[in-house]
């Protein structure tokens, strides 16, 4: 396989050791799922080994306290039946801030991880909420020791709550660096 990557494909090359000494699986060439790629997976499944699922894209907010999200079962069933491995990439529980993820989302994430057999969850090193307001999009955390410690605590919390390894995607920091911040 060609090991070069484009913005929409990823190659996961070597098994990764977990803290308990076990290994995460080598998955191969992957692509982010969209219904538009289903023909590619049906006709050319030998070129794609794994798809990355953003499960929040198949959830609808209900505004009900008892069940804040409704899963679009048909979408999840279609994804489940695809002939490739799946990994879960969350877009709703970022680990760069101080606001804990929504407990209802964590429950759905855990169900999705288990249903799809995902060996890990990936999430963004960003934040999208403060104690006072939601931003509406991901922002980069401050690059300070306190920011790093906050992210470590959030990653540990997410890993503990989901009982699965957590991989982190670093985003682009488009803000001017401040003098008290660490360099990239």
JSON list of N, CA, C and O in Angstrom, two decimals, residues 55-106:
[
{"chain": "A", "resi": 55, "resn": "UNK", "atom": "N", "xyz": [-19.99, 9.80, 15.54]},
{"chain": "A", "resi": 55, "resn": "UNK", "atom": "CA", "xyz": [-21.33, 9.35, 15.92]},
{"chain": "A", "resi": 55, "resn": "UNK", "atom": "C", "xyz": [-22.33, 10.47, 16.17]},
{"chain": "A", "resi": 55, "resn": "UNK", "atom": "O", "xyz": [-23.53, 10.28, 15.94]},
{"chain": "A", "resi": 56, "resn": "UNK", "atom": "N", "xyz": [-21.88, 11.63, 16.61]},
{"chain": "A", "resi": 56, "resn": "UNK", "atom": "CA", "xyz": [-22.81, 12.72, 16.89]},
{"chain": "A", "resi": 56, "resn": "UNK", "atom": "C", "xyz": [-23.57, 13.16, 15.63]},
{"chain": "A", "resi": 56, "resn": "UNK", "atom": "O", "xyz": [-24.62, 13.77, 15.73]},
{"chain": "A", "resi": 57, "resn": "UNK", "atom": "N", "xyz": [-23.03, 12.84, 14.45]},
{"chain": "A", "resi": 57, "resn": "UNK", "atom": "CA", "xyz": [-23.73, 13.20, 13.22]},
{"chain": "A", "resi": 57, "resn": "UNK", "atom": "C", "xyz": [-24.98, 12.33, 13.00]},
{"chain": "A", "resi": 57, "resn": "UNK", "atom": "O", "xyz": [-25.78, 12.64, 12.12]},
{"chain": "A", "resi": 58, "resn": "UNK", "atom": "N", "xyz": [-25.13, 11.27, 13.79]},
{"chain": "A", "resi": 58, "resn": "UNK", "atom": "CA", "xyz": [-26.33, 10.43, 13.68]},
{"chain": "A", "resi": 58, "resn": "UNK", "atom": "C", "xyz": [-27.23, 10.57, 14.91]},
{"chain": "A", "resi": 58, "resn": "UNK", "atom": "O", "xyz": [-28.06, 9.71, 15.17]},
{"chain": "A", "resi": 59, "resn": "UNK", "atom": "N", "xyz": [-27.06, 11.65, 15.66]},
{"chain": "A", "resi": 59, "resn": "UNK", "atom": "CA", "xyz": [-27.88, 11.91, 16.84]},
{"chain": "A", "resi": 59, "resn": "UNK", "atom": "C", "xyz": [-28.67, 13.20, 16.61]},
{"chain": "A", "resi": 59, "resn": "UNK", "atom": "O", "xyz": [-28.15, 14.17, 16.07]},
{"chain": "A", "resi": 60, "resn": "UNK", "atom": "N", "xyz": [-29.89, 13.20, 17.08]},
{"chain": "A", "resi": 60, "resn": "UNK", "atom": "CA", "xyz": [-30.72, 14.41, 17.04]},
{"chain": "A", "resi": 60, "resn": "UNK", "atom": "C", "xyz": [-31.00, 14.85, 18.46]},
{"chain": "A", "resi": 60, "resn": "UNK", "atom": "O", "xyz": [-31.33, 14.03, 19.31]},
{"chain": "A", "resi": 61, "resn": "UNK", "atom": "N", "xyz": [-30.85, 16.15, 18.72]},
{"chain": "A", "resi": 61, "resn": "UNK", "atom": "CA", "xyz": [-31.21, 16.67, 20.04]},
{"chain": "A", "resi": 61, "resn": "UNK", "atom": "C", "xyz": [-32.72, 16.68, 20.16]},
{"chain": "A", "resi": 61, "resn": "UNK", "atom": "O", "xyz": [-33.41, 17.09, 19.24]},
{"chain": "A", "resi": 62, "resn": "UNK", "atom": "N", "xyz": [-33.22, 16.25, 21.31]},
{"chain": "A", "resi": 62, "resn": "UNK", "atom": "CA", "xyz": [-34.66, 16.14, 21.49]},
{"chain": "A", "resi": 62, "resn": "UNK", "atom": "C", "xyz": [-35.24, 17.23, 22.38]},
{"chain": "A", "resi": 62, "resn": "UNK", "atom": "O", "xyz": [-36.44, 17.41, 22.41]},
{"chain": "A", "resi": 63, "resn": "UNK", "atom": "N", "xyz": [-34.40, 17.90, 23.15]},
{"chain": "A", "resi": 63, "resn": "UNK", "atom": "CA", "xyz": [-34.82, 18.89, 24.15]},
{"chain": "A", "resi": 63, "resn": "UNK", "atom": "C", "xyz": [-35.60, 18.25, 25.30]},
{"chain": "A", "resi": 63, "resn": "UNK", "atom": "O", "xyz": [-36.31, 18.90, 26.03]},
{"chain": "A", "resi": 64, "resn": "UNK", "atom": "N", "xyz": [-35.45, 16.94, 25.43]},
{"chain": "A", "resi": 64, "resn": "UNK", "atom": "CA", "xyz": [-36.09, 16.20, 26.51]},
{"chain": "A", "resi": 64, "resn": "UNK", "atom": "C", "xyz": [-35.04, 15.86, 27.55]},
{"chain": "A", "resi": 64, "resn": "UNK", "atom": "O", "xyz": [-33.98, 15.31, 27.22]},
{"chain": "A", "resi": 65, "resn": "UNK", "atom": "N", "xyz": [-35.30, 16.18, 28.81]},
{"chain": "A", "resi": 65, "resn": "UNK", "atom": "CA", "xyz": [-34.34, 15.88, 29.87]},
{"chain": "A", "resi": 65, "resn": "UNK", "atom": "C", "xyz": [-34.18, 14.37, 30.04]},
{"chain": "A", "resi": 65, "resn": "UNK", "atom": "O", "xyz": [-33.09, 13.88, 30.34]},
{"chain": "A", "resi": 66, "resn": "UNK", "atom": "N", "xyz": [-35.25, 13.62, 29.84]},
{"chain": "A", "resi": 66, "resn": "UNK", "atom": "CA", "xyz": [-35.20, 12.17, 30.02]},
{"chain": "A", "resi": 66, "resn": "UNK", "atom": "C", "xyz": [-34.35, 11.50, 28.94]},
{"chain": "A", "resi": 66, "resn": "UNK", "atom": "O", "xyz": [-33.63, 10.53, 29.22]},
{"chain": "A", "resi": 67, "resn": "UNK", "atom": "N", "xyz": [-34.42, 11.97, 27.71]},
{"chain": "A", "resi": 67, "resn": "UNK", "atom": "CA", "xyz": [-33.66, 11.41, 26.60]},
{"chain": "A", "resi": 67, "resn": "UNK", "atom": "C", "xyz": [-33.22, 12.57, 25.70]},
{"chain": "A", "resi": 67, "resn": "UNK", "atom": "O", "xyz": [-33.88, 12.91, 24.73]},
{"chain": "A", "resi": 68, "resn": "UNK", "atom": "N", "xyz": [-32.07, 13.20, 26.04]},
{"chain": "A", "resi": 68, "resn": "UNK", "atom": "CA", "xyz": [-31.67, 14.41, 25.32]},
{"chain": "A", "resi": 68, "resn": "UNK", "atom": "C", "xyz": [-31.28, 14.20, 23.86]},
{"chain": "A", "resi": 68, "resn": "UNK", "atom": "O", "xyz": [-31.27, 15.13, 23.09]},
{"chain": "A", "resi": 69, "resn": "UNK", "atom": "N", "xyz": [-30.96, 12.95, 23.49]},
{"chain": "A", "resi": 69, "resn": "UNK", "atom": "CA", "xyz": [-30.58, 12.66, 22.10]},
{"chain": "A", "resi": 69, "resn": "UNK", "atom": "C", "xyz": [-31.34, 11.44, 21.61]},
{"chain": "A", "resi": 69, "resn": "UNK", "atom": "O", "xyz": [-31.58, 10.51, 22.35]},
{"chain": "A", "resi": 70, "resn": "UNK", "atom": "N", "xyz": [-31.68, 11.47, 20.33]},
{"chain": "A", "resi": 70, "resn": "UNK", "atom": "CA", "xyz": [-32.28, 10.31, 19.68]},
{"chain": "A", "resi": 70, "resn": "UNK", "atom": "C", "xyz": [-31.31, 9.87, 18.59]},
{"chain": "A", "resi": 70, "resn": "UNK", "atom": "O", "xyz": [-30.90, 10.66, 17.75]},
{"chain": "A", "resi": 71, "resn": "UNK", "atom": "N", "xyz": [-30.95, 8.61, 18.64]},
{"chain": "A", "resi": 71, "resn": "UNK", "atom": "CA", "xyz": [-30.03, 8.05, 17.64]},
{"chain": "A", "resi": 71, "resn": "UNK", "atom": "C", "xyz": [-30.84, 7.69, 16.40]},
{"chain": "A", "resi": 71, "resn": "UNK", "atom": "O", "xyz": [-31.91, 7.08, 16.50]},
{"chain": "A", "resi": 72, "resn": "UNK", "atom": "N", "xyz": [-30.33, 8.07, 15.25]},
{"chain": "A", "resi": 72, "resn": "UNK", "atom": "CA", "xyz": [-30.96, 7.68, 13.98]},
{"chain": "A", "resi": 72, "resn": "UNK", "atom": "C", "xyz": [-30.51, 6.26, 13.70]},
{"chain": "A", "resi": 72, "resn": "UNK", "atom": "O", "xyz": [-29.43, 6.02, 13.14]},
{"chain": "A", "resi": 73, "resn": "UNK", "atom": "N", "xyz": [-31.31, 5.30, 14.11]},
{"chain": "A", "resi": 73, "resn": "UNK", "atom": "CA", "xyz": [-30.94, 3.89, 14.07]},
{"chain": "A", "resi": 73, "resn": "UNK", "atom": "C", "xyz": [-30.59, 3.40, 12.66]},
{"chain": "A", "resi": 73, "resn": "UNK", "atom": "O", "xyz": [-29.70, 2.58, 12.50]},
{"chain": "A", "resi": 74, "resn": "UNK", "atom": "N", "xyz": [-31.28, 3.89, 11.66]},
{"chain": "A", "resi": 74, "resn": "UNK", "atom": "CA", "xyz": [-31.01, 3.44, 10.29]},
{"chain": "A", "resi": 74, "resn": "UNK", "atom": "C", "xyz": [-29.58, 3.77, 9.87]},
{"chain": "A", "resi": 74, "resn": "UNK", "atom": "O", "xyz": [-28.91, 2.96, 9.24]},
{"chain": "A", "resi": 75, "resn": "UNK", "atom": "N", "xyz": [-29.09, 4.94, 10.25]},
{"chain": "A", "resi": 75, "resn": "UNK", "atom": "CA", "xyz": [-27.72, 5.33, 9.92]},
{"chain": "A", "resi": 75, "resn": "UNK", "atom": "C", "xyz": [-26.73, 4.41, 10.63]},
{"chain": "A", "resi": 75, "resn": "UNK", "atom": "O", "xyz": [-25.79, 3.90, 10.02]},
{"chain": "A", "resi": 76, "resn": "UNK", "atom": "N", "xyz": [-26.95, 4.20, 11.92]},
{"chain": "A", "resi": 76, "resn": "UNK", "atom": "CA", "xyz": [-26.04, 3.35, 12.70]},
{"chain": "A", "resi": 76, "resn": "UNK", "atom": "C", "xyz": [-26.06, 1.92, 12.17]},
{"chain": "A", "resi": 76, "resn": "UNK", "atom": "O", "xyz": [-25.01, 1.28, 12.06]},
{"chain": "A", "resi": 77, "resn": "UNK", "atom": "N", "xyz": [-27.22, 1.42, 11.80]},
{"chain": "A", "resi": 77, "resn": "UNK", "atom": "CA", "xyz": [-27.32, 0.06, 11.26]},
{"chain": "A", "resi": 77, "resn": "UNK", "atom": "C", "xyz": [-26.55, -0.06, 9.95]},
{"chain": "A", "resi": 77, "resn": "UNK", "atom": "O", "xyz": [-25.84, -1.03, 9.72]},
{"chain": "A", "resi": 78, "resn": "UNK", "atom": "N", "xyz": [-26.69, 0.94, 9.08]},
{"chain": "A", "resi": 78, "resn": "UNK", "atom": "CA", "xyz": [-25.96, 0.94, 7.81]},
{"chain": "A", "resi": 78, "resn": "UNK", "atom": "C", "xyz": [-24.46, 0.92, 8.06]},
{"chain": "A", "resi": 78, "resn": "UNK", "atom": "O", "xyz": [-23.73, 0.15, 7.44]},
{"chain": "A", "resi": 79, "resn": "UNK", "atom": "N", "xyz": [-23.99, 1.74, 8.99]},
{"chain": "A", "resi": 79, "resn": "UNK", "atom": "CA", "xyz": [-22.56, 1.79, 9.31]},
{"chain": "A", "resi": 79, "resn": "UNK", "atom": "C", "xyz": [-22.10, 0.45, 9.89]},
{"chain": "A", "resi": 79, "resn": "UNK", "atom": "O", "xyz": [-21.05, -0.08, 9.51]},
{"chain": "A", "resi": 80, "resn": "UNK", "atom": "N", "xyz": [-22.90, -0.12, 10.78]},
{"chain": "A", "resi": 80, "resn": "UNK", "atom": "CA", "xyz": [-22.55, -1.39, 11.41]},
{"chain": "A", "resi": 80, "resn": "UNK", "atom": "C", "xyz": [-22.36, -2.48, 10.37]},
{"chain": "A", "resi": 80, "resn": "UNK", "atom": "O", "xyz": [-21.47, -3.32, 10.50]},
{"chain": "A", "resi": 81, "resn": "UNK", "atom": "N", "xyz": [-23.15, -2.47, 9.33]},
{"chain": "A", "resi": 81, "resn": "UNK", "atom": "CA", "xyz": [-23.10, -3.52, 8.31]},
{"chain": "A", "resi": 81, "resn": "UNK", "atom": "C", "xyz": [-22.00, -3.33, 7.28]},
{"chain": "A", "resi": 81, "resn": "UNK", "atom": "O", "xyz": [-21.75, -4.25, 6.48]},
{"chain": "A", "resi": 82, "resn": "UNK", "atom": "N", "xyz": [-21.32, -2.21, 7.26]},
{"chain": "A", "resi": 82, "resn": "UNK", "atom": "CA", "xyz": [-20.26, -1.99, 6.28]},
{"chain": "A", "resi": 82, "resn": "UNK", "atom": "C", "xyz": [-19.13, -2.99, 6.51]},
{"chain": "A", "resi": 82, "resn": "UNK", "atom": "O", "xyz": [-18.79, -3.32, 7.65]},
{"chain": "A", "resi": 83, "resn": "UNK", "atom": "N", "xyz": [-18.50, -3.48, 5.42]},
{"chain": "A", "resi": 83, "resn": "UNK", "atom": "CA", "xyz": [-17.54, -4.58, 5.52]},
{"chain": "A", "resi": 83, "resn": "UNK", "atom": "C", "xyz": [-16.12, -4.18, 5.92]},
{"chain": "A", "resi": 83, "resn": "UNK", "atom": "O", "xyz": [-15.16, -4.76, 5.44]},
{"chain": "A", "resi": 84, "resn": "UNK", "atom": "N", "xyz": [-15.98, -3.18, 6.79]},
{"chain": "A", "resi": 84, "resn": "UNK", "atom": "CA", "xyz": [-14.65, -2.74, 7.23]},
{"chain": "A", "resi": 84, "resn": "UNK", "atom": "C", "xyz": [-14.68, -2.50, 8.74]},
{"chain": "A", "resi": 84, "resn": "UNK", "atom": "O", "xyz": [-15.75, -2.40, 9.34]},
{"chain": "A", "resi": 85, "resn": "UNK", "atom": "N", "xyz": [-13.48, -2.41, 9.35]},
{"chain": "A", "resi": 85, "resn": "UNK", "atom": "CA", "xyz": [-13.40, -2.06, 10.77]},
{"chain": "A", "resi": 85, "resn": "UNK", "atom": "C", "xyz": [-13.85, -0.62, 10.95]},
{"chain": "A", "resi": 85, "resn": "UNK", "atom": "O", "xyz": [-13.81, 0.18, 10.02]},
{"chain": "A", "resi": 86, "resn": "UNK", "atom": "N", "xyz": [-14.24, -0.30, 12.18]},
{"chain": "A", "resi": 86, "resn": "UNK", "atom": "CA", "xyz": [-14.70, 1.06, 12.49]},
{"chain": "A", "resi": 86, "resn": "UNK", "atom": "C", "xyz": [-13.94, 1.60, 13.69]},
{"chain": "A", "resi": 86, "resn": "UNK", "atom": "O", "xyz": [-13.63, 0.86, 14.62]},
{"chain": "A", "resi": 87, "resn": "UNK", "atom": "N", "xyz": [-13.64, 2.90, 13.65]},
{"chain": "A", "resi": 87, "resn": "UNK", "atom": "CA", "xyz": [-13.14, 3.61, 14.82]},
{"chain": "A", "resi": 87, "resn": "UNK", "atom": "C", "xyz": [-14.06, 4.80, 15.06]},
{"chain": "A", "resi": 87, "resn": "UNK", "atom": "O", "xyz": [-14.64, 5.34, 14.12]},
{"chain": "A", "resi": 88, "resn": "UNK", "atom": "N", "xyz": [-14.20, 5.19, 16.31]},
{"chain": "A", "resi": 88, "resn": "UNK", "atom": "CA", "xyz": [-15.11, 6.26, 16.68]},
{"chain": "A", "resi": 88, "resn": "UNK", "atom": "C", "xyz": [-14.31, 7.53, 16.95]},
{"chain": "A", "resi": 88, "resn": "UNK", "atom": "O", "xyz": [-13.37, 7.53, 17.74]},
{"chain": "A", "resi": 89, "resn": "UNK", "atom": "N", "xyz": [-14.71, 8.60, 16.27]},
{"chain": "A", "resi": 89, "resn": "UNK", "atom": "CA", "xyz": [-14.10, 9.92, 16.43]},
{"chain": "A", "resi": 89, "resn": "UNK", "atom": "C", "xyz": [-15.18, 10.88, 16.92]},
{"chain": "A", "resi": 89, "resn": "UNK", "atom": "O", "xyz": [-16.07, 11.26, 16.16]},
{"chain": "A", "resi": 90, "resn": "UNK", "atom": "N", "xyz": [-15.11, 11.24, 18.18]},
{"chain": "A", "resi": 90, "resn": "UNK", "atom": "CA", "xyz": [-16.12, 12.11, 18.76]},
{"chain": "A", "resi": 90, "resn": "UNK", "atom": "C", "xyz": [-15.92, 13.55, 18.32]},
{"chain": "A", "resi": 90, "resn": "UNK", "atom": "O", "xyz": [-14.80, 14.02, 18.15]},
{"chain": "A", "resi": 91, "resn": "UNK", "atom": "N", "xyz": [-17.03, 14.23, 18.17]},
{"chain": "A", "resi": 91, "resn": "UNK", "atom": "CA", "xyz": [-17.00, 15.67, 17.88]},
{"chain": "A", "resi": 91, "resn": "UNK", "atom": "C", "xyz": [-17.83, 16.42, 18.91]},
{"chain": "A", "resi": 91, "resn": "UNK", "atom": "O", "xyz": [-18.30, 17.52, 18.65]},
{"chain": "A", "resi": 92, "resn": "UNK", "atom": "N", "xyz": [-17.99, 15.81, 20.10]},
{"chain": "A", "resi": 92, "resn": "UNK", "atom": "CA", "xyz": [-18.83, 16.44, 21.11]},
{"chain": "A", "resi": 92, "resn": "UNK", "atom": "C", "xyz": [-18.32, 16.40, 22.53]},
{"chain": "A", "resi": 92, "resn": "UNK", "atom": "O", "xyz": [-19.01, 16.85, 23.44]},
{"chain": "A", "resi": 93, "resn": "UNK", "atom": "N", "xyz": [-17.11, 15.87, 22.75]},
{"chain": "A", "resi": 93, "resn": "UNK", "atom": "CA", "xyz": [-16.57, 15.79, 24.11]},
{"chain": "A", "resi": 93, "resn": "UNK", "atom": "C", "xyz": [-15.10, 16.22, 24.11]},
{"chain": "A", "resi": 93, "resn": "UNK", "atom": "O", "xyz": [-14.22, 15.50, 24.55]},
{"chain": "A", "resi": 94, "resn": "UNK", "atom": "N", "xyz": [-14.81, 17.43, 23.59]},
{"chain": "A", "resi": 94, "resn": "UNK", "atom": "CA", "xyz": [-13.43, 17.87, 23.48]},
{"chain": "A", "resi": 94, "resn": "UNK", "atom": "C", "xyz": [-12.73, 17.95, 24.84]},
{"chain": "A", "resi": 94, "resn": "UNK", "atom": "O", "xyz": [-13.39, 18.15, 25.86]},
{"chain": "A", "resi": 95, "resn": "UNK", "atom": "N", "xyz": [-11.41, 17.77, 24.83]},
{"chain": "A", "resi": 95, "resn": "UNK", "atom": "CA", "xyz": [-10.66, 17.63, 26.09]},
{"chain": "A", "resi": 95, "resn": "UNK", "atom": "C", "xyz": [-9.74, 18.82, 26.39]},
{"chain": "A", "resi": 95, "resn": "UNK", "atom": "O", "xyz": [-8.85, 18.71, 27.22]},
{"chain": "A", "resi": 96, "resn": "UNK", "atom": "N", "xyz": [-9.97, 19.97, 25.78]},
{"chain": "A", "resi": 96, "resn": "UNK", "atom": "CA", "xyz": [-9.11, 21.11, 26.01]},
{"chain": "A", "resi": 96, "resn": "UNK", "atom": "C", "xyz": [-9.64, 22.14, 26.97]},
{"chain": "A", "resi": 96, "resn": "UNK", "atom": "O", "xyz": [-9.01, 23.17, 27.18]},
{"chain": "A", "resi": 97, "resn": "UNK", "atom": "N", "xyz": [-10.78, 21.89, 27.58]},
{"chain": "A", "resi": 97, "resn": "UNK", "atom": "CA", "xyz": [-11.37, 22.88, 28.47]},
{"chain": "A", "resi": 97, "resn": "UNK", "atom": "C", "xyz": [-11.73, 22.31, 29.82]},
{"chain": "A", "resi": 97, "resn": "UNK", "atom": "O", "xyz": [-11.39, 21.17, 30.14]},
{"chain": "A", "resi": 98, "resn": "UNK", "atom": "N", "xyz": [-12.44, 23.10, 30.60]},
{"chain": "A", "resi": 98, "resn": "UNK", "atom": "CA", "xyz": [-12.78, 22.70, 31.97]},
{"chain": "A", "resi": 98, "resn": "UNK", "atom": "C", "xyz": [-14.21, 22.22, 32.12]},
{"chain": "A", "resi": 98, "resn": "UNK", "atom": "O", "xyz": [-14.59, 21.76, 33.19]},
{"chain": "A", "resi": 99, "resn": "UNK", "atom": "N", "xyz": [-15.02, 22.30, 31.06]},
{"chain": "A", "resi": 99, "resn": "UNK", "atom": "CA", "xyz": [-16.40, 21.86, 31.13]},
{"chain": "A", "resi": 99, "resn": "UNK", "atom": "C", "xyz": [-16.47, 20.38, 30.79]},
{"chain": "A", "resi": 99, "resn": "UNK", "atom": "O", "xyz": [-16.03, 19.95, 29.72]},
{"chain": "A", "resi": 100, "resn": "UNK", "atom": "N", "xyz": [-17.02, 19.59, 31.70]},
{"chain": "A", "resi": 100, "resn": "UNK", "atom": "CA", "xyz": [-17.12, 18.14, 31.49]},
{"chain": "A", "resi": 100, "resn": "UNK", "atom": "C", "xyz": [-18.10, 17.85, 30.35]},
{"chain": "A", "resi": 100, "resn": "UNK", "atom": "O", "xyz": [-19.07, 18.58, 30.15]},
{"chain": "A", "resi": 101, "resn": "UNK", "atom": "N", "xyz": [-17.86, 16.76, 29.63]},
{"chain": "A", "resi": 101, "resn": "UNK", "atom": "CA", "xyz": [-18.79, 16.40, 28.56]},
{"chain": "A", "resi": 101, "resn": "UNK", "atom": "C", "xyz": [-20.16, 16.04, 29.10]},
{"chain": "A", "resi": 101, "resn": "UNK", "atom": "O", "xyz": [-20.31, 15.61, 30.24]},
{"chain": "A", "resi": 102, "resn": "UNK", "atom": "N", "xyz": [-21.16, 16.21, 28.27]},
{"chain": "A", "resi": 102, "resn": "UNK", "atom": "CA", "xyz": [-22.54, 15.88, 28.59]},
{"chain": "A", "resi": 102, "resn": "UNK", "atom": "C", "xyz": [-22.63, 14.38, 28.90]},
{"chain": "A", "resi": 102, "resn": "UNK", "atom": "O", "xyz": [-22.21, 13.54, 28.09]},
{"chain": "A", "resi": 103, "resn": "UNK", "atom": "N", "xyz": [-23.17, 14.04, 30.05]},
{"chain": "A", "resi": 103, "resn": "UNK", "atom": "CA", "xyz": [-23.27, 12.63, 30.48]},
{"chain": "A", "resi": 103, "resn": "UNK", "atom": "C", "xyz": [-24.08, 11.81, 29.48]},
{"chain": "A", "resi": 103, "resn": "UNK", "atom": "O", "xyz": [-23.76, 10.64, 29.22]},
{"chain": "A", "resi": 104, "resn": "UNK", "atom": "N", "xyz": [-25.11, 12.39, 28.89]},
{"chain": "A", "resi": 104, "resn": "UNK", "atom": "CA", "xyz": [-25.92, 11.66, 27.91]},
{"chain": "A", "resi": 104, "resn": "UNK", "atom": "C", "xyz": [-25.08, 11.33, 26.66]},
{"chain": "A", "resi": 104, "resn": "UNK", "atom": "O", "xyz": [-25.22, 10.25, 26.09]},
{"chain": "A", "resi": 105, "resn": "UNK", "atom": "N", "xyz": [-24.21, 12.25, 26.26]},
{"chain": "A", "resi": 105, "resn": "UNK", "atom": "CA", "xyz": [-23.34, 11.96, 25.12]},
{"chain": "A", "resi": 105, "resn": "UNK", "atom": "C", "xyz": [-22.35, 10.86, 25.46]},
{"chain": "A", "resi": 105, "resn": "UNK", "atom": "O", "xyz": [-22.06, 9.99, 24.63]},
{"chain": "A", "resi": 106, "resn": "UNK", "atom": "N", "xyz": [-21.82, 10.88, 26.69]},
{"chain": "A", "resi": 106, "resn": "UNK", "atom": "CA", "xyz": [-20.88, 9.83, 27.08]},
{"chain": "A", "resi": 106, "resn": "UNK", "atom": "C", "xyz": [-21.54, 8.46, 27.03]},
{"chain": "A", "resi": 106, "resn": "UNK", "atom": "O", "xyz": [-20.92, 7.48, 26.58]}
]
